[in-house]
PDB file of C-alpha atoms in Angstrom:
ATOM      1  CA  MET A   1       4.710   4.922  21.392  1.00  0.00           C
ATOM      2  CA  ASN A   2       1.036   5.439  20.130  1.00  0.00           C
ATOM      3  CA  ASP A   3       0.151   8.661  17.855  1.00  0.00           C
ATOM      4  CA  LYS A   4      -3.036   8.743  16.381  1.00  0.00           C
ATOM      5  CA  ASN A   5      -2.618  12.492  16.644  1.00  0.00           C
ATOM      6  CA  TRP A   6       0.211  12.353  13.986  1.00  0.00           C
ATOM      7  CA  VAL A   7      -2.257  10.283  11.822  1.00  0.00           C
ATOM      8  CA  ALA A   8      -6.043  13.385  12.682  1.00  0.00           C
ATOM      9  CA  GLU A   9      -3.020  16.258  12.411  1.00  0.00           C
ATOM     10  CA  ASN A  10      -1.818  15.025   9.229  1.00  0.00           C
ATOM     11  CA  GLY A  11      -4.357  12.922   7.632  1.00  0.00           C
ATOM     12  CA  SER A  12      -3.982   9.911   5.626  1.00  0.00           C
ATOM     13  CA  GLY A  13      -4.315  10.667   2.042  1.00  0.00           C
ATOM     14  CA  GLU A  14      -6.749  12.203  -0.515  1.00  0.00           C
ATOM     15  CA  LEU A  15      -5.918   8.282  -2.179  1.00  0.00           C
ATOM     16  CA  ALA A  16      -6.207   6.070   1.263  1.00  0.00           C
ATOM     17  CA  ASP A  17      -9.535   7.826   2.281  1.00  0.00           C
ATOM     18  CA  ALA A  18     -11.060   7.517  -1.491  1.00  0.00           C
ATOM     19  CA  MET A  19      -9.900   3.588  -0.908  1.00  0.00           C
ATOM     20  CA  GLY A  20     -11.402   3.543   2.668  1.00  0.00           C
ATOM     21  CA  ILE A  21      -8.862   2.784   4.372  1.00  0.00           C
ATOM     22  CA  GLU A  22      -8.716   3.177   7.518  1.00  0.00           C
ATOM     23  CA  PHE A  23      -5.932   3.580  10.512  1.00  0.00           C
ATOM     24  CA  LEU A  24      -7.182   1.297  13.825  1.00  0.00           C
ATOM     25  CA  GLU A  25      -3.469   0.805  14.797  1.00  0.00           C
ATOM     26  CA  TYR A  26      -0.136   2.674  14.788  1.00  0.00           C
ATOM     27  CA  THR A  27       2.419   2.432  15.554  1.00  0.00           C
ATOM     28  CA  VAL A  28       5.947   2.035  15.609  1.00  0.00           C
ATOM     29  CA  GLU A  29       6.043  -0.969  16.004  1.00  0.00           C
ATOM     30  CA  ARG A  30       3.563  -1.949  14.367  1.00  0.00           C
ATOM     31  CA  THR A  31       0.896  -0.336  12.179  1.00  0.00           C
ATOM     32  CA  VAL A  32      -2.743  -1.562  11.070  1.00  0.00           C
ATOM     33  CA  GLY A  33      -5.184  -0.905   8.654  1.00  0.00           C
ATOM     34  CA  ARG A  34      -8.190  -2.119   6.489  1.00  0.00           C
ATOM     35  CA  MET A  35      -9.907  -1.504   3.015  1.00  0.00           C
ATOM     36  CA  PRO A  36     -13.520  -2.768   1.861  1.00  0.00           C
ATOM     37  CA  VAL A  37     -13.065  -4.809  -0.952  1.00  0.00           C
ATOM     38  CA  LYS A  38     -16.085  -3.096  -2.110  1.00  0.00           C
ATOM     39  CA  GLY A  39     -15.392  -0.399  -4.160  1.00  0.00           C
ATOM     40  CA  ASN A  40     -12.350  -1.621  -4.609  1.00  0.00           C
ATOM     41  CA  ARG A  41     -12.416  -4.591  -6.713  1.00  0.00           C
ATOM     42  CA  GLN A  42     -10.885  -5.031 -11.008  1.00  0.00           C
ATOM     43  CA  THR A  43     -13.845  -6.241 -13.643  1.00  0.00           C
ATOM     44  CA  VAL A  44     -13.818 -10.206 -12.350  1.00  0.00           C
ATOM     45  CA  GLY A  45     -15.097  -8.907  -8.792  1.00  0.00           C
ATOM     46  CA  PHE A  46     -11.311  -9.505  -7.381  1.00  0.00           C
ATOM     47  CA  LEU A  47      -9.743  -7.176  -5.277  1.00  0.00           C
ATOM     48  CA  HIS A  48      -7.549  -4.878  -7.593  1.00  0.00           C
ATOM     49  CA  GLY A  49      -4.176  -5.968  -7.242  1.00  0.00           C
ATOM     50  CA  GLY A  50      -2.997  -2.348  -7.214  1.00  0.00           C
ATOM     51  CA  ALA A  51      -5.445  -1.866  -4.160  1.00  0.00           C
ATOM     52  CA  TYR A  52      -3.668  -3.757  -1.789  1.00  0.00           C
ATOM     53  CA  VAL A  53      -0.716  -2.216  -3.043  1.00  0.00           C
ATOM     54  CA  VAL A  54      -1.841   1.407  -1.996  1.00  0.00           C
ATOM     55  CA  LEU A  55      -2.962  -0.699   1.476  1.00  0.00           C
ATOM     56  CA  GLY A  56       0.364  -1.576   2.294  1.00  0.00           C
ATOM     57  CA  GLU A  57       2.428   1.574   1.524  1.00  0.00           C
ATOM     58  CA  SER A  58      -0.216   4.091   2.762  1.00  0.00           C
ATOM     59  CA  LEU A  59       1.002   1.499   5.530  1.00  0.00           C
ATOM     60  CA  GLY A  60       4.618   1.529   5.505  1.00  0.00           C
ATOM     61  CA  SER A  61       4.862   5.335   4.480  1.00  0.00           C
ATOM     62  CA  MET A  62       2.744   6.106   8.253  1.00  0.00           C
ATOM     63  CA  ALA A  63       5.520   4.578   9.875  1.00  0.00           C
ATOM     64  CA  ALA A  64       7.979   5.046   8.942  1.00  0.00           C
ATOM     65  CA  ASN A  65       7.102   8.691   9.083  1.00  0.00           C
ATOM     66  CA  LEU A  66       6.356   8.269  12.527  1.00  0.00           C
ATOM     67  CA  HIS A  67       9.530   6.891  12.758  1.00  0.00           C
ATOM     68  CA  ALA A  68      11.677   9.257  11.230  1.00  0.00           C
ATOM     69  CA  GLY A  69       9.860  11.819  13.620  1.00  0.00           C
ATOM     70  CA  PRO A  70       9.885  16.030  14.215  1.00  0.00           C
ATOM     71  CA  GLY A  71      11.748  17.900  11.517  1.00  0.00           C
ATOM     72  CA  ARG A  72      12.320  14.714   8.984  1.00  0.00           C
ATOM     73  CA  LEU A  73       9.782  13.014   6.101  1.00  0.00           C
ATOM     74  CA  ALA A  74      10.305   9.407   5.038  1.00  0.00           C
ATOM     75  CA  VAL A  75       9.539   9.183   1.049  1.00  0.00           C
ATOM     76  CA  GLY A  76       8.997   6.133  -0.367  1.00  0.00           C
ATOM     77  CA  VAL A  77      12.074   4.296  -3.050  1.00  0.00           C
ATOM     78  CA  ASP A  78      10.597   0.904  -3.791  1.00  0.00           C
ATOM     79  CA  VAL A  79       7.642  -0.791  -3.214  1.00  0.00           C
ATOM     80  CA  ASN A  80       7.153  -4.874  -4.029  1.00  0.00           C
ATOM     81  CA  ALA A  81       3.830  -6.608  -3.726  1.00  0.00           C
ATOM     82  CA  THR A  82       3.445 -10.406  -3.914  1.00  0.00           C
ATOM     83  CA  HIS A  83       0.311 -11.657  -4.334  1.00  0.00           C
ATOM     84  CA  THR A  84      -1.233 -15.426  -3.304  1.00  0.00           C
ATOM     85  CA  ARG A  85      -5.079 -15.067  -2.596  1.00  0.00           C
ATOM     86  CA  SER A  86      -8.035 -12.453  -4.090  1.00  0.00           C
ATOM     87  CA  ALA A  87     -10.473 -11.803  -1.895  1.00  0.00           C
ATOM     88  CA  THR A  88     -13.517 -10.447  -2.958  1.00  0.00           C
ATOM     89  CA  GLU A  89     -15.886  -9.130  -0.208  1.00  0.00           C
ATOM     90  CA  GLY A  90     -15.929  -7.919   3.141  1.00  0.00           C
ATOM     91  CA  TYR A  91     -12.767  -6.355   4.167  1.00  0.00           C
ATOM     92  CA  VAL A  92      -8.351  -6.961   3.590  1.00  0.00           C
ATOM     93  CA  THR A  93      -6.382  -5.431   7.125  1.00  0.00           C
ATOM     94  CA  GLY A  94      -2.935  -5.462   6.723  1.00  0.00           C
ATOM     95  CA  VAL A  95      -0.681  -5.554  10.005  1.00  0.00           C
ATOM     96  CA  CYS A  96       2.684  -3.595   8.684  1.00  0.00           C
ATOM     97  CA  THR A  97       6.118  -3.884  11.193  1.00  0.00           C
ATOM     98  CA  PRO A  98       9.445  -3.122  10.303  1.00  0.00           C
ATOM     99  CA  ILE A  99      12.138  -5.182   9.171  1.00  0.00           C
ATOM    100  CA  HIS A 100      14.864  -2.240   9.296  1.00  0.00           C
ATOM    101  CA  LEU A 101      14.792   1.222  10.783  1.00  0.00           C
ATOM    102  CA  GLY A 102      17.951   3.208  10.512  1.00  0.00           C
ATOM    103  CA  ARG A 103      19.055   6.818  10.301  1.00  0.00           C
ATOM    104  CA  SER A 104      17.938   7.141   6.741  1.00  0.00           C
ATOM    105  CA  LEU A 105      16.232   3.642   6.093  1.00  0.00           C
ATOM    106  CA  ALA A 106      13.130   2.413   6.581  1.00  0.00           C
ATOM    107  CA  VAL A 107      11.779  -1.033   5.394  1.00  0.00           C
ATOM    108  CA  HIS A 108       8.718  -2.862   6.211  1.00  0.00           C
ATOM    109  CA  GLU A 109       6.717  -5.359   5.647  1.00  0.00           C
ATOM    110  CA  ILE A 110       2.639  -5.629   5.313  1.00  0.00           C
ATOM    111  CA  VAL A 111       1.039  -8.641   5.675  1.00  0.00           C
ATOM    112  CA  ILE A 112      -2.794  -8.159   4.323  1.00  0.00           C
ATOM    113  CA  THR A 113      -5.285 -11.211   4.386  1.00  0.00           C
ATOM    114  CA  ASP A 114      -9.086 -11.136   4.481  1.00  0.00           C
ATOM    115  CA  ASP A 115     -11.701 -11.419   6.225  1.00  0.00           C
ATOM    116  CA  GLN A 116     -10.679 -15.809   7.370  1.00  0.00           C
ATOM    117  CA  GLY A 117      -7.295 -14.649   7.963  1.00  0.00           C
ATOM    118  CA  ARG A 118      -5.539 -16.264   5.106  1.00  0.00           C
ATOM    119  CA  ARG A 119      -3.147 -14.010   3.398  1.00  0.00           C
ATOM    120  CA  CYS A 120      -3.955 -12.283   0.224  1.00  0.00           C
ATOM    121  CA  CYS A 121      -1.029  -9.879  -0.098  1.00  0.00           C
ATOM    122  CA  THR A 122       3.135  -9.760   0.750  1.00  0.00           C
ATOM    123  CA  VAL A 123       4.222  -6.217   0.262  1.00  0.00           C
ATOM    124  CA  ARG A 124       7.899  -4.398   1.189  1.00  0.00           C
ATOM    125  CA  ILE A 125       8.683  -0.938   1.392  1.00  0.00           C
ATOM    126  CA  SER A 126      11.541   1.194   1.515  1.00  0.00           C
ATOM    127  CA  ASN A 127      11.226   4.654   1.988  1.00  0.00           C
ATOM    128  CA  LEU A 128      14.865   7.012   1.895  1.00  0.00           C
ATOM    129  CA  ILE A 129      14.068   9.520   4.966  1.00  0.00           C
ATOM    130  CA  LYS A 130      15.478  12.957   5.058  1.00  0.00           C
ATOM    131  CA  ASP A 131      15.130  16.333   6.325  1.00  0.00           C
ATOM    132  CA  MET A 132      12.137  18.203   6.026  1.00  0.00           C
ATOM    133  CA  PRO A 133      12.423  20.522   3.406  1.00  0.00           C
ATOM    134  CA  SER A 134      12.216  24.576   4.582  1.00  0.00           C
ATOM    135  CA  ARG A 135       9.453  26.514   2.806  1.00  0.00           C
TER     136      ARG A 135
END
């Protein structure tokens, strides 16, 4: 299932937009996005560690919501990141794949690499899936 229309209809969120995150691929099995390093650096010129987490959480949450389906909502309950390399220029790309897709819980791993394909960060996010609240 590829549902780029879901992103077009719902947007990617104000923070993801402000950080320049682009969604490149969007399915339940694999979600891919990239983000520019420029504009998201910390004071010494490295991509900010929190920026990696924003990219990972954006991809994982979007994938979990696609898995949840109509009338349901995925909300993050845990996120962690291990930083293994610093990107200083170009783009970083996150590839999100599911570890567990259940009725009430979705867990995803997001591997983030630099333009040379070197792993910079690994993010894991767990999302609680629940019924959409009534308005």
